[in-house]
Tab-separated table of C-alpha atoms in Angstrom:
chain	number	residue	atom	x	y	z
A	8	UNK	CA	-24.057	236.461	-39.347
A	9	UNK	CA	-24.291	236.930	-35.636
A	10	UNK	CA	-24.776	240.653	-34.295
A	11	UNK	CA	-21.622	242.074	-32.159
A	12	UNK	CA	-23.062	243.939	-29.497
A	13	UNK	CA	-21.723	246.681	-27.408
A	14	UNK	CA	-21.585	244.447	-24.671
A	15	UNK	CA	-20.088	241.766	-26.021
A	16	UNK	CA	-17.288	244.276	-27.298
A	17	UNK	CA	-16.930	245.541	-23.457
A	18	UNK	CA	-16.703	241.784	-22.495
A	19	UNK	CA	-13.962	240.825	-24.263
A	20	UNK	CA	-12.472	244.389	-23.440
A	21	UNK	CA	-12.175	243.357	-19.742
A	22	UNK	CA	-10.811	239.966	-20.504
A	23	UNK	CA	-7.955	241.126	-22.736
A	24	UNK	CA	-7.335	244.793	-22.151
A	25	UNK	CA	-7.315	245.090	-26.029
A	26	UNK	CA	-8.083	247.953	-28.223
A	27	UNK	CA	-12.103	248.301	-28.570
A	28	UNK	CA	-11.969	248.138	-32.130
A	29	UNK	CA	-9.310	245.468	-31.941
A	30	UNK	CA	-12.107	243.569	-30.078
A	31	UNK	CA	-14.787	244.081	-32.504
A	32	UNK	CA	-12.959	243.367	-35.392
A	33	UNK	CA	-11.901	239.861	-32.973
A	34	UNK	CA	-15.787	239.430	-32.517
A	35	UNK	CA	-16.397	239.777	-35.776
A	36	UNK	CA	-13.966	237.754	-37.328
A	37	UNK	CA	-14.963	235.297	-35.093
A	38	UNK	CA	-18.571	235.281	-36.071
A	39	UNK	CA	-19.738	236.280	-32.184
A	40	UNK	CA	-17.531	233.359	-30.435
A	41	UNK	CA	-16.236	235.033	-26.887
A	42	UNK	CA	-13.709	232.354	-26.806
A	43	UNK	CA	-12.122	232.287	-30.286
A	44	UNK	CA	-12.552	236.122	-30.648
A	45	UNK	CA	-9.884	235.560	-27.482
A	46	UNK	CA	-7.698	233.536	-29.432
A	47	UNK	CA	-7.677	235.613	-32.359
A	48	UNK	CA	-6.033	238.592	-30.499
A	49	UNK	CA	-3.427	236.781	-28.577
A	50	UNK	CA	-2.178	235.537	-32.426
A	51	UNK	CA	-2.664	239.237	-33.100
A	52	UNK	CA	-1.709	240.682	-30.039
A	53	UNK	CA	0.479	238.039	-27.914
A	54	UNK	CA	0.116	237.424	-24.049
A	55	UNK	CA	-0.850	241.835	-23.218
A	56	UNK	CA	-4.376	240.259	-24.274
A	57	UNK	CA	-4.752	238.060	-21.718
A	58	UNK	CA	-2.857	239.651	-18.778
A	59	UNK	CA	-6.532	240.531	-16.964
A	60	UNK	CA	-7.330	236.918	-16.947
A	61	UNK	CA	-6.294	237.227	-13.651
A	62	UNK	CA	-8.966	239.542	-12.571
A	63	UNK	CA	-10.727	238.377	-9.377
A	64	UNK	CA	-14.297	239.775	-9.059
A	65	UNK	CA	-15.680	238.887	-6.348
A	66	UNK	CA	-15.063	239.095	-1.865
A	67	UNK	CA	-13.863	236.817	0.976
A	68	UNK	CA	-11.443	234.539	2.577
A	69	UNK	CA	-10.005	231.136	1.746
A	70	UNK	CA	-9.360	229.281	4.622
A	71	UNK	CA	-7.617	226.240	5.714
A	72	UNK	CA	-7.499	223.065	8.377
A	73	UNK	CA	-4.883	220.642	9.092
A	74	UNK	CA	-5.175	218.037	11.695
A	75	UNK	CA	-2.808	217.776	14.454
A	76	UNK	CA	-0.608	214.444	12.942
A	77	UNK	CA	-1.004	216.627	9.852
A	78	UNK	CA	-1.837	214.136	7.530
A	79	UNK	CA	-6.003	215.548	6.901
A	80	UNK	CA	-6.668	218.795	5.875
A	81	UNK	CA	-8.888	221.190	3.817
A	82	UNK	CA	-9.012	224.618	2.324
A	83	UNK	CA	-12.370	226.087	1.815
A	84	UNK	CA	-13.169	229.585	-0.158
A	85	UNK	CA	-16.703	231.747	1.600
A	86	UNK	CA	-17.509	234.740	-0.565
A	87	UNK	CA	-18.410	237.847	0.736
A	88	UNK	CA	-20.122	241.200	-1.461
A	89	UNK	CA	-17.692	243.179	-0.025
A	90	UNK	CA	-13.755	243.444	1.892
A	91	UNK	CA	-15.398	245.207	4.689
A	92	UNK	CA	-17.462	241.870	5.381
A	93	UNK	CA	-14.697	239.576	4.566
A	94	UNK	CA	-12.289	240.793	7.487
A	95	UNK	CA	-15.335	240.721	10.209
A	96	UNK	CA	-14.513	237.858	13.001
A	97	UNK	CA	-17.977	236.025	12.949
A	98	UNK	CA	-16.856	235.681	8.749
A	99	UNK	CA	-13.933	234.434	8.817
A	100	UNK	CA	-14.876	232.108	12.064
A	101	UNK	CA	-17.746	230.766	10.370
A	102	UNK	CA	-15.335	229.752	7.199
A	103	UNK	CA	-12.692	228.745	9.450
A	104	UNK	CA	-15.166	226.388	11.711
A	105	UNK	CA	-16.451	224.895	8.496
A	106	UNK	CA	-13.032	224.311	7.339
A	107	UNK	CA	-12.163	222.006	10.009
A	108	UNK	CA	-15.584	219.784	9.230
A	109	UNK	CA	-14.434	219.629	5.775
A	110	UNK	CA	-11.450	217.691	7.628
A	111	UNK	CA	-13.326	215.615	9.816
A	112	UNK	CA	-16.703	215.159	8.428
A	113	UNK	CA	-15.369	214.438	4.542
A	114	UNK	CA	-18.499	215.776	3.198
A	115	UNK	CA	-19.640	215.355	-0.834
A	116	UNK	CA	-20.188	218.590	-1.906
A	117	UNK	CA	-20.631	222.379	-0.590
A	118	UNK	CA	-25.071	221.046	0.001
A	119	UNK	CA	-23.808	218.683	2.309
A	120	UNK	CA	-21.678	220.948	4.014
A	121	UNK	CA	-23.835	223.206	4.492
A	122	UNK	CA	-26.311	220.716	6.266
A	123	UNK	CA	-23.597	219.872	8.898
A	124	UNK	CA	-24.127	220.449	12.695
A	125	UNK	CA	-22.773	223.615	13.531
A	126	UNK	CA	-23.507	225.745	17.832
A	127	UNK	CA	-27.486	225.121	17.502
A	128	UNK	CA	-27.555	224.701	14.369
A	129	UNK	CA	-26.291	223.464	11.017
A	130	UNK	CA	-23.466	225.590	9.157
A	131	UNK	CA	-26.899	227.229	6.483
A	132	UNK	CA	-28.321	228.279	10.067
A	133	UNK	CA	-25.664	229.544	11.155
A	134	UNK	CA	-24.262	231.613	7.717
A	135	UNK	CA	-28.256	232.511	7.624
A	136	UNK	CA	-28.273	234.010	10.768
A	137	UNK	CA	-24.932	236.280	10.004
A	138	UNK	CA	-26.529	237.290	6.223
A	139	UNK	CA	-29.600	238.772	8.580
A	140	UNK	CA	-27.475	240.027	10.946
A	141	UNK	CA	-25.082	241.753	8.876
A	142	UNK	CA	-27.445	242.467	5.884
A	143	UNK	CA	-25.322	241.048	2.998
A	144	UNK	CA	-24.574	237.940	1.026
A	145	UNK	CA	-22.246	235.450	2.106
A	146	UNK	CA	-21.923	232.019	0.249
A	147	UNK	CA	-19.902	228.555	0.618
A	148	UNK	CA	-17.909	228.628	-2.916
A	149	UNK	CA	-15.565	225.945	-3.154
A	150	UNK	CA	-13.745	223.485	-0.736
A	151	UNK	CA	-11.606	220.582	-1.144
A	152	UNK	CA	-9.599	217.956	1.395
A	153	UNK	CA	-6.526	215.839	1.288
A	154	UNK	CA	-5.173	212.645	2.585
A	155	UNK	CA	-1.612	212.725	3.072
A	156	UNK	CA	1.063	211.016	1.351
A	157	UNK	CA	3.915	212.746	3.312
A	158	UNK	CA	2.882	215.476	5.467
A	159	UNK	CA	1.013	218.783	4.491
A	160	UNK	CA	1.328	222.195	4.781
A	161	UNK	CA	-0.599	225.613	4.234
A	162	UNK	CA	0.411	229.589	3.383
A	163	UNK	CA	-2.047	232.143	3.320
A	164	UNK	CA	-1.024	235.302	1.269
A	165	UNK	CA	-2.789	238.915	0.642
A	166	UNK	CA	-5.843	238.726	3.903
A	167	UNK	CA	-6.126	235.208	3.348
A	168	UNK	CA	-7.448	235.790	-0.383
A	169	UNK	CA	-5.338	233.007	-1.578
A	170	UNK	CA	-4.663	230.028	-0.143
A	171	UNK	CA	-2.876	226.738	-0.535
A	172	UNK	CA	-2.414	223.214	0.555
A	173	UNK	CA	0.831	220.974	-0.008
A	174	UNK	CA	1.279	217.608	0.552
A	175	UNK	CA	4.921	217.458	0.795
A	176	UNK	CA	6.730	214.519	0.706
A	177	UNK	CA	10.635	214.630	2.556
A	178	UNK	CA	11.921	217.428	3.433
A	179	UNK	CA	10.992	219.671	6.042
A	180	UNK	CA	8.760	222.284	7.175
A	181	UNK	CA	10.617	225.317	5.766
A	182	UNK	CA	10.931	223.392	2.661
A	183	UNK	CA	7.203	222.857	2.499
A	184	UNK	CA	6.754	227.081	3.455
A	185	UNK	CA	8.874	228.045	0.535
A	186	UNK	CA	6.938	225.511	-1.887
A	187	UNK	CA	3.762	226.765	-1.048
A	188	UNK	CA	4.440	230.250	-1.268
A	189	UNK	CA	6.016	229.599	-4.664
A	190	UNK	CA	2.721	228.089	-5.437
A	191	UNK	CA	0.383	231.563	-4.283
A	192	UNK	CA	3.324	234.202	-6.117
A	193	UNK	CA	3.703	231.699	-9.706
A	194	UNK	CA	-0.197	230.323	-9.209
A	195	UNK	CA	0.954	226.556	-11.448
A	196	UNK	CA	-1.984	224.920	-13.219
A	197	UNK	CA	-0.687	221.563	-12.512
A	198	UNK	CA	1.817	219.914	-10.607
A	199	UNK	CA	3.189	218.246	-13.830
A	200	UNK	CA	2.239	217.970	-17.513
A	201	UNK	CA	-0.220	214.589	-17.209
A	202	UNK	CA	-2.644	217.498	-15.206
A	203	UNK	CA	-2.535	220.954	-17.782
A	204	UNK	CA	-6.004	220.001	-19.750
A	205	UNK	CA	-5.828	218.703	-23.085
A	206	UNK	CA	-7.770	221.665	-24.405
A	207	UNK	CA	-5.112	224.206	-22.765
A	208	UNK	CA	-2.623	222.804	-25.067
A	209	UNK	CA	-4.648	222.739	-28.178
A	210	UNK	CA	-5.942	226.514	-27.393
A	211	UNK	CA	-1.856	226.973	-27.477
A	212	UNK	CA	-0.512	224.754	-30.139
A	213	UNK	CA	-3.280	226.423	-32.531
A	214	UNK	CA	-2.456	230.059	-31.716
A	215	UNK	CA	1.783	229.234	-32.146
A	216	UNK	CA	0.808	227.803	-35.679
A	217	UNK	CA	-1.083	231.269	-36.319
A	218	UNK	CA	1.282	233.593	-34.699
A	219	UNK	CA	4.067	231.370	-36.692
A	220	UNK	CA	2.230	231.490	-40.069
A	221	UNK	CA	1.219	235.438	-39.947
A	222	UNK	CA	4.571	236.065	-38.883
A	223	UNK	CA	6.168	233.930	-42.503
A	224	UNK	CA	7.403	230.802	-40.854
A	225	UNK	CA	7.668	227.914	-43.404
A	226	UNK	CA	4.526	225.332	-43.143
A	227	UNK	CA	7.311	222.629	-42.701
A	228	UNK	CA	7.985	224.325	-39.586
A	229	UNK	CA	4.717	225.051	-37.990
A	230	UNK	CA	4.265	221.987	-35.846
A	231	UNK	CA	7.934	222.030	-34.666
A	232	UNK	CA	7.603	225.611	-34.156
A	233	UNK	CA	3.642	224.587	-32.063
A	234	UNK	CA	5.767	222.076	-30.156
A	235	UNK	CA	8.461	224.207	-28.863
A	236	UNK	CA	5.880	226.878	-28.083
A	237	UNK	CA	4.085	223.787	-25.790
A	238	UNK	CA	6.508	223.136	-24.047
A	239	UNK	CA	7.271	226.571	-23.397
A	240	UNK	CA	4.490	226.997	-21.498
A	241	UNK	CA	4.492	223.938	-19.388
A	242	UNK	CA	7.400	225.115	-17.500
A	243	UNK	CA	5.426	228.543	-17.341
A	244	UNK	CA	2.345	226.158	-15.623
A	245	UNK	CA	3.243	223.527	-13.680
A	246	UNK	CA	4.922	223.041	-10.403
A	247	UNK	CA	7.907	220.898	-11.439
A	248	UNK	CA	8.563	223.344	-14.158
A	249	UNK	CA	8.764	226.360	-12.783
A	250	UNK	CA	11.801	228.372	-11.949
A	251	UNK	CA	11.839	228.774	-7.946
A	252	UNK	CA	10.581	232.358	-7.218
A	253	UNK	CA	13.627	232.459	-4.218
A	254	UNK	CA	16.061	230.580	-6.430
A	255	UNK	CA	19.317	232.417	-6.290
A	256	UNK	CA	20.866	231.824	-9.354
A	257	UNK	CA	17.127	233.146	-11.349
A	258	UNK	CA	17.271	229.215	-13.018
A	259	UNK	CA	16.629	226.301	-10.842
A	260	UNK	CA	13.343	224.760	-11.252
A	261	UNK	CA	11.212	223.046	-8.101
A	262	UNK	CA	11.614	220.310	-8.981
A	263	UNK	CA	15.220	220.322	-9.195
A	264	UNK	CA	15.009	222.194	-5.424
A	265	UNK	CA	13.302	219.334	-4.800
A	266	UNK	CA	15.816	216.308	-5.984
A	267	UNK	CA	18.555	218.845	-4.436
A	268	UNK	CA	16.220	218.373	-0.743
A	269	UNK	CA	15.619	214.509	-1.376
A	270	UNK	CA	11.901	215.525	-1.388
A	271	UNK	CA	8.614	215.456	-3.549
A	272	UNK	CA	5.420	217.012	-4.188
A	273	UNK	CA	2.503	214.490	-3.988
A	274	UNK	CA	-0.551	217.239	-4.459
A	275	UNK	CA	-1.380	221.140	-3.944
A	276	UNK	CA	-4.154	222.636	-4.076
A	277	UNK	CA	-4.598	226.738	-4.782
A	278	UNK	CA	-7.761	229.055	-4.029
A	279	UNK	CA	-7.864	232.401	-5.048
A	280	UNK	CA	-10.788	234.335	-3.487
A	281	UNK	CA	-13.593	234.995	-6.349
A	282	UNK	CA	-11.023	233.948	-9.558
A	283	UNK	CA	-13.206	232.556	-12.207
A	284	UNK	CA	-16.512	235.300	-10.596
A	285	UNK	CA	-17.629	238.060	-12.535
A	286	UNK	CA	-18.711	240.392	-9.750
A	287	UNK	CA	-21.337	243.472	-11.329
A	288	UNK	CA	-19.379	246.870	-11.953
A	289	UNK	CA	-21.513	249.936	-12.095
A	290	UNK	CA	-21.829	252.616	-14.183
A	291	UNK	CA	-22.541	255.518	-12.044
A	292	UNK	CA	-22.943	258.653	-14.831
A	293	UNK	CA	-24.841	255.876	-16.324
A	294	UNK	CA	-27.210	255.321	-13.993
A	295	UNK	CA	-27.890	258.766	-13.471
A	296	UNK	CA	-28.429	259.645	-17.170
A	297	UNK	CA	-30.758	257.051	-17.061
A	298	UNK	CA	-32.659	258.067	-14.321
A	299	UNK	CA	-32.786	261.760	-15.338
A	300	UNK	CA	-34.224	260.006	-18.732
A	301	UNK	CA	-37.189	258.440	-16.831
A	302	UNK	CA	-38.372	261.378	-14.668
A	303	UNK	CA	-37.915	263.695	-18.255
A	304	UNK	CA	-40.694	261.603	-19.883
A	305	UNK	CA	-42.941	261.389	-16.564
């Protein structure tokens, strides 16, 4: 049987906000499998168990560059250690310059982008010089480039912490901005059901079946219940299925909004700074205690 350490319990608690003992029980039941333990908690505790999943862990900014004709654009994330540096003008200038290079030069990956000429050197030499000047590490994390079928529009929110790049076919600038703002607020995982990974749907289906089974529902009804849950999940996580955040009746979906305006979304990209990056959280009291213990042993 896998050993369940305090660190594993702490990690699961930070991911789910579930009580410590529930985390330990779930890990024990899952034989130490973190993903399985999270599923078990969601079955027992519902969506509360995943409310911490959207917490970001690193600082930095999202930068967007769009060509004058609105046909080519890019979105880029660059990370720093602190929010203070993320607000630095030179740091933000590097982000903007790198994003424009992505649009203009279409690099294959971050390594290729880093080697492109910038100023008197390269993107990486400018970054390295800025690291030396400020004394804080900073990294180009990711980017995406779009060639529009319609026209590109963008939206930046929260001091450049959230960025959206959208390709809207038809409609107008106002509609593009409204949909981009909706994406920033509602954070869809995909445009429609075809873009949602199958493993996510399998997870939702398993959780629905286990919850229904624990609630005493007949076995013959489990698959039907699971399918209903999956369809509701798809409405929640796909852009076209989501209810428009500015809908006056609280019912109009993005798909309905677009149809009413003779428009469609060909593609979109959403970047949230630090999404998926774990940030080390120091325990000052523990550090002091450890230092005191070490000093006592000398």
